[in-house]
Amino acid sequence: MPDIRLDTTLIALADPTRRLVINALRKQPRRAGELVAMASISAPAMSRHLKILRQSGLIAEEDVENDARVRLYRLQPEAFADLQTWLDEVQSFWAGQLDAFKAHVEGKTVRPKGKRTKPKDQLK
Amino acid sequence: MPDIRLDTTLIALADPTRRLVINALRKQPRRAGELVAMASISAPAMSRHLKILRQSGLIAEEDVENDARVRLYRLQPEAFADLQTWLDEVQSFWAGQLDAFKAHVEGKTVRPKGKRTKPKDQLK
DNA sequence: ACGATAATTAACAATTTGGCTAATTATTAG
DNA sequence: CTAATAATTAGCCAAATTGTTAATTATCGT
C-alpha cells in the first residue's frame, strides 16, 4: 500500500517552481499574480502549479474581501506534518543500522529475514 | 537560483518505489536483488531507481567481501539533513504568517513589499 | 572451460510533466 | 454597456519518467 498522502506531498514539493511558491508564502500570503511575477513563468503554468499545491493541501486558497477576482494563497502548515513524521522515522534508522553493523563484525553477513537458511555468502 | 541539492533529494523521494527502498534500508542494508523482490518490479527498473537514489546521495553502494557480484545498499543519513533543515525553516512560517494576520486585522490588506504604494484593494 | 547468477546498460513503448498560446469565466472600472 | 483585469481551463508540444525485454559485464560454482 503506497502512502498516498506522502506521495502527493513529495510530488508537490519535487518541483523548483512549487518550492519557490512555498518559500514565498512562508513570509506572507500572496495573490496568484504576484507568484507569477516572482517565478517568471506564464500565468497558466503557475495556475497549474497552484492547483497541485492546493490538492496536496500544502497551500490554501482565500478570497480577499474587496475584489472577487483575486485569489490569495497561504501556507497550510498541517500538511507538512506527515512528511516531517516520515523523515523523523527515517532518521531514526541508526538503531537498525547499528544492529546490522554488529552482526556484520560478528562475522554474519547481513541477510533478509528468512530468505536463505544456508548462508551462501558467508565470510571465509 | 534553484537549490539543486534539495531538488535532487525531493525528486528522488517523490516515487513510491524509491521510498519503499528507503524504508527497507531503514532496518538493514539489502542487496539489489532483495529490493527487486520486495518491490515486485523488474531488476532493470530497480537498478535505475537505485542509481537515482545513489546519485542523490540518499543511499550508498557497498561490496560484500565474499561475492563480488552482489551489491549491498545502505542508507546515507547525512543526505536527509538538507531536506530536514528546509522543512524546519518552512515550519517556522508562523512568525511571518502572524505578522500578515496582524496587518490584516489592522485593516491593511496584505501586499507584496513595494508593489503598489496606493492600496487600491483596500478594505471598505 | 562452461553454465548459472547478480546486476547493470541498451533500446523501445507508454504515460506524465511542464511550458506556451488562445480561449473562457468572472469581476471591476469608467 | 464596454473595456480591462485576474485567474483558470483547453489544447498542443517537447522533454522527462517509468516500465518492459534483450543484451552485456562480471563473477561464481562445478
PDB file of N, CA and C in Angstrom, chain A residues 2-3 6-7 10-11 13-14 16 19 22-23 25-31 34 65-67 74-75 77 80-81 83-84 86-94 96-97 100 104 110-113 115-116 120-123, chain B residues 2-3 6-7 10-11 13-14 16 19 22-23 25-31 34 37 65-67 74-75 77 80 83-84 86-94 96-97 100 104 110-113 116 120-124:
ATOM      1  N   PRO A   2       0.837   1.923  -1.104  1.00  0.00           N
ATOM      2  CA  PRO A   2       1.655   3.141  -1.200  1.00  0.00           C
ATOM      3  C   PRO A   2       0.999   4.282  -0.431  1.00  0.00           C
ATOM      4  N   ASP A   3       1.770   4.943   0.380  1.00  0.00           N
ATOM      5  CA  ASP A   3       1.273   6.054   1.188  1.00  0.00           C
ATOM      6  C   ASP A   3       0.877   7.217   0.285  1.00  0.00           C
ATOM      7  N   LEU A   6       1.668  10.966   1.601  1.00  0.00           N
ATOM      8  CA  LEU A   6       3.087  11.303   1.493  1.00  0.00           C
ATOM      9  C   LEU A   6       3.476  11.453   0.035  1.00  0.00           C
ATOM     10  N   ASP A   7       2.877  10.628  -0.799  1.00  0.00           N
ATOM     11  CA  ASP A   7       3.187  10.648  -2.217  1.00  0.00           C
ATOM     12  C   ASP A   7       2.824  11.992  -2.841  1.00  0.00           C
ATOM     13  N   LEU A  10       5.155  14.796  -1.519  1.00  0.00           N
ATOM     14  CA  LEU A  10       6.504  14.822  -2.080  1.00  0.00           C
ATOM     15  C   LEU A  10       6.511  15.186  -3.550  1.00  0.00           C
ATOM     16  N   ILE A  11       5.506  14.711  -4.287  1.00  0.00           N
ATOM     17  CA  ILE A  11       5.415  15.087  -5.696  1.00  0.00           C
ATOM     18  C   ILE A  11       5.223  16.595  -5.810  1.00  0.00           C
ATOM     19  N   LEU A  13       6.230  18.848  -3.763  1.00  0.00           N
ATOM     20  CA  LEU A  13       7.453  19.561  -3.367  1.00  0.00           C
ATOM     21  C   LEU A  13       8.622  19.315  -4.321  1.00  0.00           C
ATOM     22  N   ALA A  14       8.494  18.310  -5.157  1.00  0.00           N
ATOM     23  CA  ALA A  14       9.611  17.952  -6.028  1.00  0.00           C
ATOM     24  C   ALA A  14       9.644  18.781  -7.304  1.00  0.00           C
ATOM     25  N   PRO A  16      10.953  22.871  -8.476  1.00  0.00           N
ATOM     26  CA  PRO A  16      11.557  24.129  -8.026  1.00  0.00           C
ATOM     27  C   PRO A  16      10.554  25.281  -7.983  1.00  0.00           C
ATOM     28  N   ARG A  19       8.330  24.899  -5.019  1.00  0.00           N
ATOM     29  CA  ARG A  19       9.029  25.218  -3.770  1.00  0.00           C
ATOM     30  C   ARG A  19       9.247  26.724  -3.651  1.00  0.00           C
ATOM     31  N   ILE A  22       6.172  27.949  -2.158  1.00  0.00           N
ATOM     32  CA  ILE A  22       6.151  27.631  -0.715  1.00  0.00           C
ATOM     33  C   ILE A  22       7.022  28.627   0.048  1.00  0.00           C
ATOM     34  N   ASN A  23       8.213  28.859  -0.462  1.00  0.00           N
ATOM     35  CA  ASN A  23       9.130  29.790   0.208  1.00  0.00           C
ATOM     36  C   ASN A  23       8.562  31.205   0.256  1.00  0.00           C
ATOM     37  N   LEU A  25       5.376  32.051   0.227  1.00  0.00           N
ATOM     38  CA  LEU A  25       4.231  32.102   1.138  1.00  0.00           C
ATOM     39  C   LEU A  25       4.638  31.969   2.607  1.00  0.00           C
ATOM     40  N   ARG A  26       5.888  31.585   2.807  1.00  0.00           N
ATOM     41  CA  ARG A  26       6.408  31.481   4.160  1.00  0.00           C
ATOM     42  C   ARG A  26       6.354  32.853   4.844  1.00  0.00           C
ATOM     43  N   LYS A  27       6.644  33.880   4.089  1.00  0.00           N
ATOM     44  CA  LYS A  27       6.697  35.235   4.637  1.00  0.00           C
ATOM     45  C   LYS A  27       5.312  35.839   4.775  1.00  0.00           C
ATOM     46  N   GLN A  28       4.463  35.604   3.781  1.00  0.00           N
ATOM     47  CA  GLN A  28       3.116  36.172   3.809  1.00  0.00           C
ATOM     48  C   GLN A  28       2.278  35.598   2.688  1.00  0.00           C
ATOM     49  N   PRO A  29       0.968  35.700   2.808  1.00  0.00           N
ATOM     50  CA  PRO A  29       0.088  35.242   1.730  1.00  0.00           C
ATOM     51  C   PRO A  29       0.324  36.080   0.477  1.00  0.00           C
ATOM     52  N   ARG A  30       0.101  35.493  -0.674  1.00  0.00           N
ATOM     53  CA  ARG A  30       0.314  36.189  -1.947  1.00  0.00           C
ATOM     54  C   ARG A  30      -0.831  35.895  -2.904  1.00  0.00           C
ATOM     55  N   ARG A  31      -1.075  36.833  -3.798  1.00  0.00           N
ATOM     56  CA  ARG A  31      -2.065  36.598  -4.824  1.00  0.00           C
ATOM     57  C   ARG A  31      -1.389  35.835  -5.963  1.00  0.00           C
ATOM     58  N   GLU A  34       1.028  37.766  -8.187  1.00  0.00           N
ATOM     59  CA  GLU A  34       2.328  38.063  -7.582  1.00  0.00           C
ATOM     60  C   GLU A  34       3.276  36.877  -7.716  1.00  0.00           C
ATOM     61  N   GLU A  65     -11.610  40.508   0.477  1.00  0.00           N
ATOM     62  CA  GLU A  65     -12.997  40.975   0.599  1.00  0.00           C
ATOM     63  C   GLU A  65     -13.378  42.116  -0.338  1.00  0.00           C
ATOM     64  N   ASN A  66     -12.398  42.762  -0.965  1.00  0.00           N
ATOM     65  CA  ASN A  66     -12.753  43.906  -1.807  1.00  0.00           C
ATOM     66  C   ASN A  66     -12.702  43.637  -3.311  1.00  0.00           C
ATOM     67  N   ASP A  67     -12.112  42.532  -3.706  1.00  0.00           N
ATOM     68  CA  ASP A  67     -12.013  42.227  -5.140  1.00  0.00           C
ATOM     69  C   ASP A  67     -12.145  40.724  -5.353  1.00  0.00           C
ATOM     70  N   ARG A  74      -2.201  30.978   0.802  1.00  0.00           N
ATOM     71  CA  ARG A  74      -1.406  30.970   2.029  1.00  0.00           C
ATOM     72  C   ARG A  74      -0.960  29.550   2.363  1.00  0.00           C
ATOM     73  N   LEU A  75       0.093  29.465   3.146  1.00  0.00           N
ATOM     74  CA  LEU A  75       0.652  28.176   3.531  1.00  0.00           C
ATOM     75  C   LEU A  75      -0.298  27.430   4.472  1.00  0.00           C
ATOM     76  N   PRO A  77       0.238  24.792   7.176  1.00  0.00           N
ATOM     77  CA  PRO A  77       1.294  24.112   7.930  1.00  0.00           C
ATOM     78  C   PRO A  77       1.012  22.656   8.272  1.00  0.00           C
ATOM     79  N   PHE A  80       2.401  19.595   6.244  1.00  0.00           N
ATOM     80  CA  PHE A  80       3.797  19.163   6.249  1.00  0.00           C
ATOM     81  C   PHE A  80       4.070  18.101   7.316  1.00  0.00           C
ATOM     82  N   ALA A  81       3.100  17.922   8.187  1.00  0.00           N
ATOM     83  CA  ALA A  81       3.318  17.041   9.345  1.00  0.00           C
ATOM     84  C   ALA A  81       3.677  15.608   8.948  1.00  0.00           C
ATOM     85  N   LEU A  83       5.052  14.397   6.252  1.00  0.00           N
ATOM     86  CA  LEU A  83       6.413  14.314   5.722  1.00  0.00           C
ATOM     87  C   LEU A  83       7.428  14.419   6.859  1.00  0.00           C
ATOM     88  N   GLN A  84       7.177  15.371   7.721  1.00  0.00           N
ATOM     89  CA  GLN A  84       8.055  15.570   8.875  1.00  0.00           C
ATOM     90  C   GLN A  84       8.152  14.270   9.698  1.00  0.00           C
ATOM     91  N   TRP A  86       7.496  11.183   8.705  1.00  0.00           N
ATOM     92  CA  TRP A  86       8.191  10.139   7.949  1.00  0.00           C
ATOM     93  C   TRP A  86       9.697  10.362   7.987  1.00  0.00           C
ATOM     94  N   LEU A  87      10.095  11.611   7.809  1.00  0.00           N
ATOM     95  CA  LEU A  87      11.521  11.942   7.830  1.00  0.00           C
ATOM     96  C   LEU A  87      12.136  11.586   9.178  1.00  0.00           C
ATOM     97  N   ASP A  88      11.427  11.901  10.232  1.00  0.00           N
ATOM     98  CA  ASP A  88      11.933  11.575  11.561  1.00  0.00           C
ATOM     99  C   ASP A  88      12.106  10.065  11.716  1.00  0.00           C
ATOM    100  N   GLU A  89      11.135   9.325  11.187  1.00  0.00           N
ATOM    101  CA  GLU A  89      11.232   7.864  11.251  1.00  0.00           C
ATOM    102  C   GLU A  89      12.459   7.374  10.497  1.00  0.00           C
ATOM    103  N   VAL A  90      12.657   7.921   9.326  1.00  0.00           N
ATOM    104  CA  VAL A  90      13.810   7.508   8.528  1.00  0.00           C
ATOM    105  C   VAL A  90      15.104   7.860   9.251  1.00  0.00           C
ATOM    106  N   GLN A  91      15.106   9.023   9.853  1.00  0.00           N
ATOM    107  CA  GLN A  91      16.302   9.473  10.558  1.00  0.00           C
ATOM    108  C   GLN A  91      16.609   8.602  11.765  1.00  0.00           C
ATOM    109  N   SER A  92      15.612   7.916  12.255  1.00  0.00           N
ATOM    110  CA  SER A  92      15.822   7.046  13.418  1.00  0.00           C
ATOM    111  C   SER A  92      16.334   5.676  12.991  1.00  0.00           C
ATOM    112  N   PHE A  93      16.912   5.652  11.797  1.00  0.00           N
ATOM    113  CA  PHE A  93      17.392   4.374  11.258  1.00  0.00           C
ATOM    114  C   PHE A  93      18.612   3.849  12.003  1.00  0.00           C
ATOM    115  N   TRP A  94      19.253   4.719  12.770  1.00  0.00           N
ATOM    116  CA  TRP A  94      20.502   4.335  13.438  1.00  0.00           C
ATOM    117  C   TRP A  94      20.412   3.023  14.197  1.00  0.00           C
ATOM    118  N   GLY A  96      18.522   0.303  13.764  1.00  0.00           N
ATOM    119  CA  GLY A  96      18.586  -0.826  12.857  1.00  0.00           C
ATOM    120  C   GLY A  96      19.953  -0.970  12.213  1.00  0.00           C
ATOM    121  N   GLN A  97      20.493   0.145  11.789  1.00  0.00           N
ATOM    122  CA  GLN A  97      21.781   0.138  11.110  1.00  0.00           C
ATOM    123  C   GLN A  97      22.878  -0.377  12.041  1.00  0.00           C
ATOM    124  N   ALA A 100      22.734  -4.079  12.373  1.00  0.00           N
ATOM    125  CA  ALA A 100      23.301  -4.711  11.185  1.00  0.00           C
ATOM    126  C   ALA A 100      24.825  -4.701  11.250  1.00  0.00           C
ATOM    127  N   HIS A 104      27.431  -7.722  11.374  1.00  0.00           N
ATOM    128  CA  HIS A 104      28.474  -7.725  10.359  1.00  0.00           C
ATOM    129  C   HIS A 104      29.842  -8.062  10.962  1.00  0.00           C
ATOM    130  N   VAL A 110      25.000  -9.630   6.569  1.00  0.00           N
ATOM    131  CA  VAL A 110      23.629  -9.162   6.719  1.00  0.00           C
ATOM    132  C   VAL A 110      22.717  -9.845   5.700  1.00  0.00           C
ATOM    133  N   ARG A 111      21.624 -10.377   6.156  1.00  0.00           N
ATOM    134  CA  ARG A 111      20.700 -11.147   5.306  1.00  0.00           C
ATOM    135  C   ARG A 111      19.267 -10.716   5.542  1.00  0.00           C
ATOM    136  N   PRO A 112      18.417 -10.889   4.565  1.00  0.00           N
ATOM    137  CA  PRO A 112      16.994 -10.600   4.784  1.00  0.00           C
ATOM    138  C   PRO A 112      16.417 -11.656   5.696  1.00  0.00           C
ATOM    139  N   LYS A 113      15.283 -11.335   6.259  1.00  0.00           N
ATOM    140  CA  LYS A 113      14.722 -12.150   7.345  1.00  0.00           C
ATOM    141  C   LYS A 113      14.815 -13.663   7.157  1.00  0.00           C
ATOM    142  N   LYS A 115      15.231 -15.386   4.046  1.00  0.00           N
ATOM    143  CA  LYS A 115      15.429 -15.647   2.629  1.00  0.00           C
ATOM    144  C   LYS A 115      16.169 -16.947   2.348  1.00  0.00           C
ATOM    145  N   ARG A 116      17.310 -17.095   2.957  1.00  0.00           N
ATOM    146  CA  ARG A 116      18.076 -18.325   2.771  1.00  0.00           C
ATOM    147  C   ARG A 116      18.505 -18.850   4.135  1.00  0.00           C
ATOM    148  N   LYS A 120      25.092 -18.681   2.121  1.00  0.00           N
ATOM    149  CA  LYS A 120      25.965 -18.993   0.993  1.00  0.00           C
ATOM    150  C   LYS A 120      27.073 -17.950   0.884  1.00  0.00           C
ATOM    151  N   ASP A 121      26.710 -16.728   1.181  1.00  0.00           N
ATOM    152  CA  ASP A 121      27.647 -15.620   1.013  1.00  0.00           C
ATOM    153  C   ASP A 121      28.398 -15.344   2.306  1.00  0.00           C
ATOM    154  N   GLN A 122      28.781 -16.392   2.958  1.00  0.00           N
ATOM    155  CA  GLN A 122      29.407 -16.231   4.262  1.00  0.00           C
ATOM    156  C   GLN A 122      30.856 -15.760   4.171  1.00  0.00           C
ATOM    157  N   LEU A 123      31.290 -15.165   5.226  1.00  0.00           N
ATOM    158  CA  LEU A 123      32.692 -14.747   5.315  1.00  0.00           C
ATOM    159  C   LEU A 123      33.576 -15.978   5.353  1.00  0.00           C
TER     160      LEU A 123
ATOM    161  N   PRO B   2      17.888  27.900  -8.141  1.00  0.00           N
ATOM    162  CA  PRO B   2      17.189  26.720  -7.637  1.00  0.00           C
ATOM    163  C   PRO B   2      18.135  25.834  -6.827  1.00  0.00           C
ATOM    164  N   ASP B   3      17.727  25.479  -5.651  1.00  0.00           N
ATOM    165  CA  ASP B   3      18.535  24.637  -4.770  1.00  0.00           C
ATOM    166  C   ASP B   3      18.661  23.246  -5.366  1.00  0.00           C
ATOM    167  N   LEU B   6      18.538  20.119  -2.793  1.00  0.00           N
ATOM    168  CA  LEU B   6      17.180  19.841  -2.322  1.00  0.00           C
ATOM    169  C   LEU B   6      16.337  19.255  -3.447  1.00  0.00           C
ATOM    170  N   ASP B   7      16.580  19.774  -4.632  1.00  0.00           N
ATOM    171  CA  ASP B   7      15.830  19.326  -5.800  1.00  0.00           C
ATOM    172  C   ASP B   7      16.042  17.839  -6.061  1.00  0.00           C
ATOM    173  N   LEU B  10      14.432  15.698  -3.264  1.00  0.00           N
ATOM    174  CA  LEU B  10      12.972  15.576  -3.311  1.00  0.00           C
ATOM    175  C   LEU B  10      12.505  14.773  -4.518  1.00  0.00           C
ATOM    176  N   ILE B  11      13.186  14.961  -5.648  1.00  0.00           N
ATOM    177  CA  ILE B  11      12.834  14.157  -6.818  1.00  0.00           C
ATOM    178  C   ILE B  11      13.068  12.679  -6.518  1.00  0.00           C
ATOM    179  N   LEU B  13      12.897  11.226  -3.667  1.00  0.00           N
ATOM    180  CA  LEU B  13      11.915  10.734  -2.701  1.00  0.00           C
ATOM    181  C   LEU B  13      10.487  10.732  -3.244  1.00  0.00           C
ATOM    182  N   ALA B  14      10.272  11.432  -4.348  1.00  0.00           N
ATOM    183  CA  ALA B  14       8.912  11.562  -4.880  1.00  0.00           C
ATOM    184  C   ALA B  14       8.507  10.381  -5.741  1.00  0.00           C
ATOM    185  N   PRO B  16       7.132   6.225  -5.116  1.00  0.00           N
ATOM    186  CA  PRO B  16       6.779   5.200  -4.134  1.00  0.00           C
ATOM    187  C   PRO B  16       7.786   4.052  -4.060  1.00  0.00           C
ATOM    188  N   ARG B  19      10.825   5.201  -2.268  1.00  0.00           N
ATOM    189  CA  ARG B  19      10.593   5.320  -0.821  1.00  0.00           C
ATOM    190  C   ARG B  19      10.495   3.944  -0.173  1.00  0.00           C
ATOM    191  N   ILE B  22      13.952   3.085   0.532  1.00  0.00           N
ATOM    192  CA  ILE B  22      14.422   3.822   1.714  1.00  0.00           C
ATOM    193  C   ILE B  22      13.904   3.157   2.982  1.00  0.00           C
ATOM    194  N   ASN B  23      12.624   2.836   2.981  1.00  0.00           N
ATOM    195  CA  ASN B  23      12.029   2.214   4.165  1.00  0.00           C
ATOM    196  C   ASN B  23      12.658   0.855   4.464  1.00  0.00           C
ATOM    197  N   LEU B  25      15.695  -0.126   3.672  1.00  0.00           N
ATOM    198  CA  LEU B  25      17.086   0.044   4.123  1.00  0.00           C
ATOM    199  C   LEU B  25      17.174   0.637   5.523  1.00  0.00           C
ATOM    200  N   ARG B  26      16.042   1.132   5.995  1.00  0.00           N
ATOM    201  CA  ARG B  26      15.998   1.664   7.342  1.00  0.00           C
ATOM    202  C   ARG B  26      16.351   0.575   8.362  1.00  0.00           C
ATOM    203  N   LYS B  27      15.885  -0.613   8.086  1.00  0.00           N
ATOM    204  CA  LYS B  27      16.086  -1.712   9.023  1.00  0.00           C
ATOM    205  C   LYS B  27      17.470  -2.317   8.881  1.00  0.00           C
ATOM    206  N   GLN B  28      17.928  -2.451   7.642  1.00  0.00           N
ATOM    207  CA  GLN B  28      19.230  -3.074   7.391  1.00  0.00           C
ATOM    208  C   GLN B  28      19.620  -2.919   5.932  1.00  0.00           C
ATOM    209  N   PRO B  29      20.896  -3.036   5.637  1.00  0.00           N
ATOM    210  CA  PRO B  29      21.338  -2.980   4.234  1.00  0.00           C
ATOM    211  C   PRO B  29      20.764  -4.159   3.458  1.00  0.00           C
ATOM    212  N   ARG B  30      20.564  -3.968   2.178  1.00  0.00           N
ATOM    213  CA  ARG B  30      19.977  -5.004   1.335  1.00  0.00           C
ATOM    214  C   ARG B  30      20.718  -5.080   0.007  1.00  0.00           C
ATOM    215  N   ARG B  31      20.694  -6.247  -0.581  1.00  0.00           N
ATOM    216  CA  ARG B  31      21.277  -6.394  -1.904  1.00  0.00           C
ATOM    217  C   ARG B  31      20.222  -5.975  -2.919  1.00  0.00           C
ATOM    218  N   GLU B  34      17.326  -8.367  -3.526  1.00  0.00           N
ATOM    219  CA  GLU B  34      16.318  -8.404  -2.466  1.00  0.00           C
ATOM    220  C   GLU B  34      15.309  -7.273  -2.638  1.00  0.00           C
ATOM    221  N   ALA B  37      12.822  -8.041  -5.331  1.00  0.00           N
ATOM    222  CA  ALA B  37      11.762  -8.941  -4.854  1.00  0.00           C
ATOM    223  C   ALA B  37      10.726  -8.176  -4.034  1.00  0.00           C
ATOM    224  N   GLU B  65      32.231  -9.002   0.977  1.00  0.00           N
ATOM    225  CA  GLU B  65      33.613  -9.493   0.775  1.00  0.00           C
ATOM    226  C   GLU B  65      33.728 -10.885   0.184  1.00  0.00           C
ATOM    227  N   ASN B  66      32.613 -11.637   0.122  1.00  0.00           N
ATOM    228  CA  ASN B  66      32.742 -12.998  -0.396  1.00  0.00           C
ATOM    229  C   ASN B  66      32.182 -13.212  -1.800  1.00  0.00           C
ATOM    230  N   ASP B  67      31.419 -12.252  -2.304  1.00  0.00           N
ATOM    231  CA  ASP B  67      30.848 -12.408  -3.639  1.00  0.00           C
ATOM    232  C   ASP B  67      30.827 -11.057  -4.345  1.00  0.00           C
ATOM    233  N   ARG B  74      22.986   0.659   1.379  1.00  0.00           N
ATOM    234  CA  ARG B  74      22.647   1.087   2.738  1.00  0.00           C
ATOM    235  C   ARG B  74      22.259   2.566   2.740  1.00  0.00           C
ATOM    236  N   LEU B  75      21.516   2.943   3.761  1.00  0.00           N
ATOM    237  CA  LEU B  75      21.056   4.320   3.889  1.00  0.00           C
ATOM    238  C   LEU B  75      22.214   5.257   4.204  1.00  0.00           C
ATOM    239  N   PRO B  77      22.475   8.643   5.976  1.00  0.00           N
ATOM    240  CA  PRO B  77      21.672   9.573   6.790  1.00  0.00           C
ATOM    241  C   PRO B  77      21.974  11.043   6.547  1.00  0.00           C
ATOM    242  N   PHE B  80      19.838  13.401   4.249  1.00  0.00           N
ATOM    243  CA  PHE B  80      18.493  13.874   4.593  1.00  0.00           C
ATOM    244  C   PHE B  80      18.520  15.218   5.310  1.00  0.00           C
ATOM    245  N   LEU B  83      17.055  18.464   3.526  1.00  0.00           N
ATOM    246  CA  LEU B  83      15.599  18.465   3.472  1.00  0.00           C
ATOM    247  C   LEU B  83      15.017  18.768   4.850  1.00  0.00           C
ATOM    248  N   GLN B  84      15.582  18.116   5.845  1.00  0.00           N
ATOM    249  CA  GLN B  84      15.127  18.336   7.228  1.00  0.00           C
ATOM    250  C   GLN B  84      15.243  19.817   7.584  1.00  0.00           C
ATOM    251  N   TRP B  86      15.378  22.436   5.534  1.00  0.00           N
ATOM    252  CA  TRP B  86      14.422  23.230   4.764  1.00  0.00           C
ATOM    253  C   TRP B  86      13.024  23.095   5.351  1.00  0.00           C
ATOM    254  N   LEU B  87      12.651  21.868   5.702  1.00  0.00           N
ATOM    255  CA  LEU B  87      11.329  21.637   6.286  1.00  0.00           C
ATOM    256  C   LEU B  87      11.166  22.420   7.583  1.00  0.00           C
ATOM    257  N   ASP B  88      12.208  22.426   8.400  1.00  0.00           N
ATOM    258  CA  ASP B  88      12.145  23.172   9.655  1.00  0.00           C
ATOM    259  C   ASP B  88      11.956  24.654   9.377  1.00  0.00           C
ATOM    260  N   GLU B  89      12.656  25.146   8.367  1.00  0.00           N
ATOM    261  CA  GLU B  89      12.512  26.554   8.005  1.00  0.00           C
ATOM    262  C   GLU B  89      11.081  26.857   7.577  1.00  0.00           C
ATOM    263  N   VAL B  90      10.541  25.992   6.758  1.00  0.00           N
ATOM    264  CA  VAL B  90       9.168  26.189   6.294  1.00  0.00           C
ATOM    265  C   VAL B  90       8.208  26.143   7.476  1.00  0.00           C
ATOM    266  N   GLN B  91       8.451  25.244   8.366  1.00  0.00           N
ATOM    267  CA  GLN B  91       7.577  25.107   9.533  1.00  0.00           C
ATOM    268  C   GLN B  91       7.644  26.326  10.433  1.00  0.00           C
ATOM    269  N   SER B  92       8.727  27.068  10.320  1.00  0.00           N
ATOM    270  CA  SER B  92       8.867  28.265  11.154  1.00  0.00           C
ATOM    271  C   SER B  92       8.157  29.448  10.513  1.00  0.00           C
ATOM    272  N   PHE B  93       7.185  29.141   9.673  1.00  0.00           N
ATOM    273  CA  PHE B  93       6.471  30.191   8.938  1.00  0.00           C
ATOM    274  C   PHE B  93       5.566  31.015   9.844  1.00  0.00           C
ATOM    275  N   TRP B  94       5.277  30.496  11.015  1.00  0.00           N
ATOM    276  CA  TRP B  94       4.324  31.150  11.905  1.00  0.00           C
ATOM    277  C   TRP B  94       4.612  32.629  12.123  1.00  0.00           C
ATOM    278  N   GLY B  96       6.120  34.952  10.236  1.00  0.00           N
ATOM    279  CA  GLY B  96       5.686  35.753   9.105  1.00  0.00           C
ATOM    280  C   GLY B  96       4.181  35.766   8.943  1.00  0.00           C
ATOM    281  N   GLN B  97       3.592  34.590   9.095  1.00  0.00           N
ATOM    282  CA  GLN B  97       2.147  34.466   8.933  1.00  0.00           C
ATOM    283  C   GLN B  97       1.413  35.316   9.967  1.00  0.00           C
ATOM    284  N   ALA B 100       1.466  38.963   9.044  1.00  0.00           N
ATOM    285  CA  ALA B 100       0.497  39.231   7.991  1.00  0.00           C
ATOM    286  C   ALA B 100      -0.912  39.341   8.570  1.00  0.00           C
ATOM    287  N   HIS B 104      -3.472  42.395   8.624  1.00  0.00           N
ATOM    288  CA  HIS B 104      -4.809  42.147   8.092  1.00  0.00           C
ATOM    289  C   HIS B 104      -5.885  42.733   9.009  1.00  0.00           C
ATOM    290  N   VAL B 110      -2.974  42.532   2.988  1.00  0.00           N
ATOM    291  CA  VAL B 110      -1.602  42.065   2.799  1.00  0.00           C
ATOM    292  C   VAL B 110      -1.129  42.332   1.381  1.00  0.00           C
ATOM    293  N   ARG B 111       0.041  42.928   1.264  1.00  0.00           N
ATOM    294  CA  ARG B 111       0.575  43.323  -0.048  1.00  0.00           C
ATOM    295  C   ARG B 111       2.037  42.940  -0.171  1.00  0.00           C
ATOM    296  N   PRO B 112       2.506  42.765  -1.380  1.00  0.00           N
ATOM    297  CA  PRO B 112       3.932  42.492  -1.568  1.00  0.00           C
ATOM    298  C   PRO B 112       4.731  43.744  -1.238  1.00  0.00           C
ATOM    299  N   LYS B 113       5.991  43.535  -1.002  1.00  0.00           N
ATOM    300  CA  LYS B 113       6.824  44.610  -0.462  1.00  0.00           C
ATOM    301  C   LYS B 113       6.587  45.997  -1.051  1.00  0.00           C
ATOM    302  N   ARG B 116       2.597  48.233  -4.863  1.00  0.00           N
ATOM    303  CA  ARG B 116       1.737  49.383  -5.117  1.00  0.00           C
ATOM    304  C   ARG B 116       1.765  50.291  -3.888  1.00  0.00           C
ATOM    305  N   LYS B 120      -5.053  49.986  -3.472  1.00  0.00           N
ATOM    306  CA  LYS B 120      -6.249  50.015  -4.303  1.00  0.00           C
ATOM    307  C   LYS B 120      -7.295  49.046  -3.766  1.00  0.00           C
ATOM    308  N   ASP B 121      -6.783  47.894  -3.287  1.00  0.00           N
ATOM    309  CA  ASP B 121      -7.681  46.848  -2.833  1.00  0.00           C
ATOM    310  C   ASP B 121      -7.957  46.973  -1.341  1.00  0.00           C
ATOM    311  N   GLN B 122      -8.177  48.164  -0.939  1.00  0.00           N
ATOM    312  CA  GLN B 122      -8.352  48.409   0.498  1.00  0.00           C
ATOM    313  C   GLN B 122      -9.705  47.928   1.026  1.00  0.00           C
ATOM    314  N   LEU B 123      -9.709  47.696   2.301  1.00  0.00           N
ATOM    315  CA  LEU B 123     -10.970  47.311   2.937  1.00  0.00           C
ATOM    316  C   LEU B 123     -11.926  48.489   2.916  1.00  0.00           C
ATOM    317  N   LYS B 124     -13.171  48.208   2.666  1.00  0.00           N
ATOM    318  CA  LYS B 124     -14.145  49.300   2.626  1.00  0.00           C
ATOM    319  C   LYS B 124     -14.557  49.628   4.070  1.00  0.00           C
TER     320      LYS B 124
END
